[in-house]
Amino acid sequence: MVDVKEATKLATEYFTDLFGDKYSGLTLEEVEISEDEKFWYITIGYNVDKPTISASLPFTRSGREYKSFKIECDTGKVLSMKIRKID
C-alpha cells in the first residue's frame, strides 16, 4: 500500500512531468485518504503570474492555484488531476 509520503511524491512528480518548470513554489497543501482507504486525495499549490491590465500599462501579479490528485492506494497510479478552487 502506498503511504502518504509516497502519494505526495507521486502527485508532485506527475505535476512536474506535465508542466516542467513552468510553475514555481510547489507545496503540499492537503492530504486525505478516502473512507474505504482505497484512494489518496493530495492537493498541491503552486505560484502563477496572472496578467493584469491597468489604465497606464499592463503588468502581472502573483497568485496561487491548486491541483487535486486522486491516487490509488494499492498501485500508486494517479487516476485524476483536477483544479481545486479555494475560496
PDB file of C-alpha atoms in Angstrom:
ATOM      1  CA  MET A   1       0.000   0.000   0.000  1.00  0.00           C
ATOM      2  CA  VAL A   2       1.187   3.497  -0.875  1.00  0.00           C
ATOM      3  CA  ASP A   3       1.666   5.687   2.210  1.00  0.00           C
ATOM      4  CA  VAL A   4       1.024   9.428   2.384  1.00  0.00           C
ATOM      5  CA  LYS A   5       4.662  10.370   1.677  1.00  0.00           C
ATOM      6  CA  GLU A   6       4.757   8.223  -1.457  1.00  0.00           C
ATOM      7  CA  ALA A   7       1.361   9.525  -2.615  1.00  0.00           C
ATOM      8  CA  THR A   8       2.610  13.101  -2.220  1.00  0.00           C
ATOM      9  CA  LYS A   9       5.772  12.285  -4.166  1.00  0.00           C
ATOM     10  CA  LEU A  10       3.717  10.674  -6.954  1.00  0.00           C
ATOM     11  CA  ALA A  11       1.430  13.724  -7.208  1.00  0.00           C
ATOM     12  CA  THR A  12       4.397  16.108  -7.333  1.00  0.00           C
ATOM     13  CA  GLU A  13       6.181  14.020  -9.977  1.00  0.00           C
ATOM     14  CA  TYR A  14       3.002  13.824 -12.065  1.00  0.00           C
ATOM     15  CA  PHE A  15       2.633  17.610 -11.914  1.00  0.00           C
ATOM     16  CA  THR A  16       6.253  18.300 -12.885  1.00  0.00           C
ATOM     17  CA  ASP A  17       6.162  15.698 -15.677  1.00  0.00           C
ATOM     18  CA  LEU A  18       3.223  17.549 -17.228  1.00  0.00           C
ATOM     19  CA  PHE A  19       4.247  21.161 -16.587  1.00  0.00           C
ATOM     20  CA  GLY A  20       8.039  21.025 -16.218  1.00  0.00           C
ATOM     21  CA  ASP A  21       9.405  24.136 -14.540  1.00  0.00           C
ATOM     22  CA  LYS A  22       6.609  26.413 -15.794  1.00  0.00           C
ATOM     23  CA  TYR A  23       5.397  26.970 -12.213  1.00  0.00           C
ATOM     24  CA  SER A  24       7.310  27.578  -9.004  1.00  0.00           C
ATOM     25  CA  GLY A  25       6.601  27.250  -5.311  1.00  0.00           C
ATOM     26  CA  LEU A  26       5.114  23.752  -5.315  1.00  0.00           C
ATOM     27  CA  THR A  27       3.896  22.942  -1.813  1.00  0.00           C
ATOM     28  CA  LEU A  28       1.789  20.267  -0.234  1.00  0.00           C
ATOM     29  CA  GLU A  29      -1.495  21.827   0.872  1.00  0.00           C
ATOM     30  CA  GLU A  30      -3.851  18.974   1.803  1.00  0.00           C
ATOM     31  CA  VAL A  31      -3.886  15.192   2.176  1.00  0.00           C
ATOM     32  CA  GLU A  32      -6.854  12.923   2.743  1.00  0.00           C
ATOM     33  CA  ILE A  33      -7.463   9.207   2.483  1.00  0.00           C
ATOM     34  CA  SER A  34     -10.890   8.006   1.359  1.00  0.00           C
ATOM     35  CA  GLU A  35     -13.170   6.397   3.930  1.00  0.00           C
ATOM     36  CA  ASP A  36     -12.643   2.977   2.330  1.00  0.00           C
ATOM     37  CA  GLU A  37      -8.857   3.637   2.271  1.00  0.00           C
ATOM     38  CA  LYS A  38      -8.651   2.932  -1.472  1.00  0.00           C
ATOM     39  CA  PHE A  39      -7.605   6.419  -2.604  1.00  0.00           C
ATOM     40  CA  TRP A  40      -5.375   9.279  -1.532  1.00  0.00           C
ATOM     41  CA  TYR A  41      -6.503  12.830  -2.319  1.00  0.00           C
ATOM     42  CA  ILE A  42      -3.490  15.132  -2.484  1.00  0.00           C
ATOM     43  CA  THR A  43      -3.669  18.899  -3.088  1.00  0.00           C
ATOM     44  CA  ILE A  44      -0.587  20.710  -4.399  1.00  0.00           C
ATOM     45  CA  GLY A  45      -0.331  24.509  -4.504  1.00  0.00           C
ATOM     46  CA  TYR A  46       1.868  26.486  -6.898  1.00  0.00           C
ATOM     47  CA  ASN A  47       2.637  30.081  -7.895  1.00  0.00           C
ATOM     48  CA  VAL A  48       1.241  31.622 -11.077  1.00  0.00           C
ATOM     49  CA  ASP A  49       1.649  35.010 -12.709  1.00  0.00           C
ATOM     50  CA  LYS A  50      -1.717  36.481 -13.622  1.00  0.00           C
ATOM     51  CA  PRO A  51      -1.847  39.232 -16.233  1.00  0.00           C
ATOM     52  CA  THR A  52      -3.490  42.435 -15.087  1.00  0.00           C
ATOM     53  CA  ILE A  53      -4.176  45.439 -17.254  1.00  0.00           C
ATOM     54  CA  SER A  54      -4.202  48.847 -15.625  1.00  0.00           C
ATOM     55  CA  ALA A  55      -5.125  52.155 -17.193  1.00  0.00           C
ATOM     56  CA  SER A  56      -1.473  53.049 -17.793  1.00  0.00           C
ATOM     57  CA  LEU A  57       0.335  49.766 -18.536  1.00  0.00           C
ATOM     58  CA  PRO A  58      -0.045  46.022 -18.311  1.00  0.00           C
ATOM     59  CA  PHE A  59       1.699  44.082 -15.558  1.00  0.00           C
ATOM     60  CA  THR A  60       1.443  40.747 -13.806  1.00  0.00           C
ATOM     61  CA  ARG A  61       0.640  39.873 -10.234  1.00  0.00           C
ATOM     62  CA  SER A  62       1.486  36.650  -8.480  1.00  0.00           C
ATOM     63  CA  GLY A  63      -1.137  34.298  -7.162  1.00  0.00           C
ATOM     64  CA  ARG A  64      -1.642  30.721  -6.001  1.00  0.00           C
ATOM     65  CA  GLU A  65      -3.503  27.954  -7.734  1.00  0.00           C
ATOM     66  CA  TYR A  66      -4.132  24.381  -6.669  1.00  0.00           C
ATOM     67  CA  LYS A  67      -4.410  20.934  -8.216  1.00  0.00           C
ATOM     68  CA  SER A  68      -6.045  17.963  -6.528  1.00  0.00           C
ATOM     69  CA  PHE A  69      -4.833  14.442  -7.317  1.00  0.00           C
ATOM     70  CA  LYS A  70      -6.618  11.133  -6.799  1.00  0.00           C
ATOM     71  CA  ILE A  71      -4.139   8.288  -6.304  1.00  0.00           C
ATOM     72  CA  GLU A  72      -4.926   4.599  -5.976  1.00  0.00           C
ATOM     73  CA  CYS A  73      -3.552   3.298  -2.667  1.00  0.00           C
ATOM     74  CA  ASP A  74      -2.808  -0.233  -3.882  1.00  0.00           C
ATOM     75  CA  THR A  75      -0.884   0.659  -7.053  1.00  0.00           C
ATOM     76  CA  GLY A  76       0.164   4.304  -6.698  1.00  0.00           C
ATOM     77  CA  LYS A  77      -1.487   5.073 -10.040  1.00  0.00           C
ATOM     78  CA  VAL A  78      -2.576   8.696 -10.472  1.00  0.00           C
ATOM     79  CA  LEU A  79      -6.211   8.447 -11.557  1.00  0.00           C
ATOM     80  CA  SER A  80      -7.002  12.140 -11.893  1.00  0.00           C
ATOM     81  CA  MET A  81      -5.705  15.685 -11.596  1.00  0.00           C
ATOM     82  CA  LYS A  82      -8.308  18.420 -11.130  1.00  0.00           C
ATOM     83  CA  ILE A  83      -8.427  22.136 -10.499  1.00  0.00           C
ATOM     84  CA  ARG A  84      -9.003  22.801  -6.794  1.00  0.00           C
ATOM     85  CA  LYS A  85     -10.767  26.101  -6.116  1.00  0.00           C
ATOM     86  CA  ILE A  86     -10.032  27.771  -2.790  1.00  0.00           C
ATOM     87  CA  ASP A  87     -12.492  30.429  -1.620  1.00  0.00           C
TER      88      ASP A  87
END
